[in-house]
Tab-separated table of C-alpha atoms in Angstrom:
chain	number	residue	atom	x	y	z
A	29	MET	CA	0.000	0.000	0.000
A	30	LYS	CA	2.805	2.398	0.882
A	31	ASN	CA	4.566	1.634	-2.416
A	32	TRP	CA	1.321	2.263	-4.355
A	33	PHE	CA	0.809	5.595	-2.614
A	34	SER	CA	4.336	6.779	-3.356
A	35	LYS	CA	3.847	5.979	-7.057
A	36	ASN	CA	0.373	7.527	-7.291
A	37	LYS	CA	0.387	10.328	-4.735
A	38	ASP	CA	-0.361	13.060	-7.303
A	39	SER	CA	-3.349	11.075	-8.563
A	40	PHE	CA	-4.468	10.487	-4.989
A	41	TRP	CA	-4.298	14.210	-4.174
A	42	LEU	CA	-6.090	15.179	-7.384
A	43	LEU	CA	-8.830	12.650	-6.672
A	44	SER	CA	-9.126	13.995	-3.119
A	45	ILE	CA	-9.453	17.549	-4.435
A	46	VAL	CA	-12.108	16.450	-6.929
A	47	VAL	CA	-14.068	14.731	-4.151
A	48	VAL	CA	-13.896	17.915	-2.044
A	49	SER	CA	-14.984	19.883	-5.098
A	50	VAL	CA	-17.956	17.598	-5.779
A	51	VAL	CA	-19.087	17.769	-2.153
A	52	LEU	CA	-18.823	21.560	-1.999
A	53	HIS	CA	-20.335	22.244	-5.421
A	54	PHE	CA	-23.276	19.887	-5.059
A	55	TRP	CA	-23.927	20.354	-1.332
A	56	GLU	CA	-27.388	21.881	-0.767
A	57	LEU	CA	-27.731	22.719	-4.449
A	58	GLY	CA	-31.478	23.194	-4.133
A	59	LYS	CA	-31.504	24.856	-0.714
A	60	GLN	CA	-32.225	28.399	-1.881
A	61	SER	CA	-35.110	29.298	-4.112
A	62	VAL	CA	-34.559	30.587	-7.624
A	63	TRP	CA	-33.720	34.296	-7.815
A	64	ILE	CA	-34.274	36.834	-10.614
A	65	ASP	CA	-31.405	35.954	-12.984
A	66	GLU	CA	-32.007	32.252	-12.488
A	67	MET	CA	-35.680	32.836	-13.229
A	68	PHE	CA	-34.594	34.194	-16.620
A	69	THR	CA	-32.693	30.959	-17.227
A	70	LEU	CA	-35.722	28.904	-16.202
A	71	ARG	CA	-38.149	30.862	-18.373
A	72	ASN	CA	-35.710	30.773	-21.272
A	73	ILE	CA	-35.208	26.999	-21.237
A	74	GLU	CA	-38.951	26.385	-20.959
A	75	CYS	CA	-39.378	27.951	-24.425
A	76	THR	CA	-39.031	26.180	-27.753
A	77	TRP	CA	-35.533	25.437	-29.051
A	78	SER	CA	-35.562	28.318	-31.520
A	79	GLU	CA	-36.821	30.742	-28.850
A	80	VAL	CA	-34.060	29.591	-26.486
A	81	ILE	CA	-31.422	30.578	-29.029
A	82	LYS	CA	-33.136	33.841	-29.980
A	83	THR	CA	-33.779	34.942	-26.385
A	84	SER	CA	-30.251	34.030	-25.276
A	85	VAL	CA	-28.697	36.212	-27.946
A	86	THR	CA	-31.148	39.128	-28.025
A	87	VAL	CA	-32.370	39.494	-24.433
A	88	ASN	CA	-29.494	38.090	-22.387
A	89	ASN	CA	-26.797	39.081	-24.885
A	90	SER	CA	-24.877	35.863	-24.306
A	91	PRO	CA	-24.065	32.756	-26.344
A	92	PRO	CA	-26.854	30.176	-26.259
A	93	LEU	CA	-24.708	27.064	-25.546
A	94	TYR	CA	-25.382	27.026	-21.784
A	95	TYR	CA	-29.122	27.459	-22.272
A	96	ILE	CA	-29.249	24.741	-24.909
A	97	CYS	CA	-27.357	22.323	-22.635
A	98	ASN	CA	-29.486	23.264	-19.637
A	99	LYS	CA	-32.717	22.852	-21.623
A	100	LEU	CA	-31.564	19.422	-22.753
A	101	PHE	CA	-30.605	18.387	-19.206
A	102	CYS	CA	-33.775	19.780	-17.587
A	103	SER	CA	-35.995	18.175	-20.211
A	104	LEU	CA	-34.598	14.860	-18.934
A	105	GLY	CA	-34.277	15.643	-15.221
A	106	GLY	CA	-37.068	18.131	-14.501
A	107	TYR	CA	-37.108	21.859	-13.887
A	108	GLY	CA	-36.530	22.015	-10.129
A	109	GLU	CA	-33.800	24.026	-8.413
A	110	VAL	CA	-31.361	21.110	-8.272
A	111	ALA	CA	-31.806	20.167	-11.934
A	112	LEU	CA	-31.615	23.816	-12.974
A	113	ARG	CA	-28.311	24.333	-11.130
A	114	PHE	CA	-26.810	20.892	-11.757
A	115	LEU	CA	-25.035	21.929	-14.952
A	116	SER	CA	-23.359	24.879	-13.217
A	117	ALA	CA	-22.121	22.656	-10.389
A	118	LEU	CA	-20.893	20.087	-12.908
A	119	PHE	CA	-18.939	22.676	-14.904
A	120	ALA	CA	-17.499	24.115	-11.680
A	121	THR	CA	-16.192	20.674	-10.719
A	122	LEU	CA	-14.853	20.025	-14.210
A	123	SER	CA	-13.126	23.423	-14.085
A	124	VAL	CA	-11.143	22.268	-11.053
A	125	VAL	CA	-9.860	19.299	-13.053
A	126	MET	CA	-9.176	21.442	-16.122
A	127	LEU	CA	-7.268	23.981	-14.027
A	128	TYR	CA	-5.079	21.172	-12.703
A	129	PHE	CA	-4.095	19.986	-16.193
A	130	PHE	CA	-3.729	23.524	-17.536
A	131	THR	CA	-1.488	24.615	-14.648
A	132	LYS	CA	0.523	21.371	-14.629
A	133	GLU	CA	1.420	21.942	-18.266
A	134	ILE	CA	2.641	25.482	-17.609
A	135	PHE	CA	4.184	25.161	-14.130
A	136	SER	CA	4.432	21.960	-12.081
A	137	LYS	CA	2.335	19.247	-10.450
A	138	LYS	CA	2.582	20.862	-7.012
A	139	ILE	CA	1.410	24.234	-8.267
A	140	ALA	CA	-1.324	22.495	-10.258
A	141	LEU	CA	-2.577	20.667	-7.159
A	142	LEU	CA	-2.528	23.880	-5.131
A	143	SER	CA	-4.357	25.789	-7.871
A	144	ALA	CA	-7.012	23.102	-8.208
A	145	PHE	CA	-7.517	23.000	-4.444
A	146	LEU	CA	-7.823	26.781	-4.206
A	147	LEU	CA	-10.413	26.839	-6.987
A	148	ALA	CA	-12.326	23.971	-5.347
A	149	ILE	CA	-12.703	25.908	-2.073
A	150	ASN	CA	-12.949	29.439	-3.516
A	151	PRO	CA	-16.092	31.095	-2.076
A	152	LEU	CA	-16.875	33.014	-5.269
A	153	ALA	CA	-16.512	29.883	-7.393
A	154	LEU	CA	-18.791	28.039	-4.956
A	155	TRP	CA	-21.328	30.852	-5.192
A	156	PHE	CA	-21.398	30.662	-8.993
A	157	ALA	CA	-21.607	26.863	-8.888
A	158	HIS	CA	-24.946	27.289	-7.113
A	159	GLU	CA	-26.430	29.604	-9.742
A	160	ALA	CA	-28.246	28.587	-12.885
A	161	ARG	CA	-26.149	30.913	-15.030
A	162	ASN	CA	-23.409	30.335	-17.588
A	163	TYR	CA	-20.449	31.579	-15.485
A	164	THR	CA	-18.970	28.177	-14.625
A	165	MET	CA	-19.310	26.966	-18.202
A	166	VAL	CA	-17.330	30.009	-19.361
A	167	VAL	CA	-14.540	29.214	-16.879
A	168	PHE	CA	-14.480	25.593	-18.021
A	169	LEU	CA	-14.328	26.531	-21.703
A	170	LEU	CA	-11.578	29.072	-21.051
A	171	LEU	CA	-9.483	26.406	-19.310
A	172	TYR	CA	-10.079	23.816	-22.007
A	173	HIS	CA	-7.185	23.590	-24.400
A	174	LYS	CA	-6.163	21.122	-27.012
A	175	ASP	CA	-2.554	20.509	-27.934
């Protein structure tokens, strides 16, 4: 066991950070009721597909990808607070993983682990993970890179 840990300690720490991230991002996801901006998201994704795209671009002045994904997810999982915010929490957790790989490529594994941990426990990132808005998807897409 000790030999396995010494070979895989970076993987162990990354997995631990991801578990912390999942717990924090999904903890009490439906505790608070939907507020004004989230109500826009809800009303937008309840429309037809073409109206979702049109309203996203014209009224919200933002790309429609988040609303399309959220409409697809909520059409399968319902339109409650948890389902409405699930995508944001998922992208927040995936952003922690993406930040690790992005930072590891530029700096080192230790800095990557520290960066991922700091993002996982960041209060502002946790706040946005609990909102049905496109902020966490934007962070994820900004961190995504292909060699």
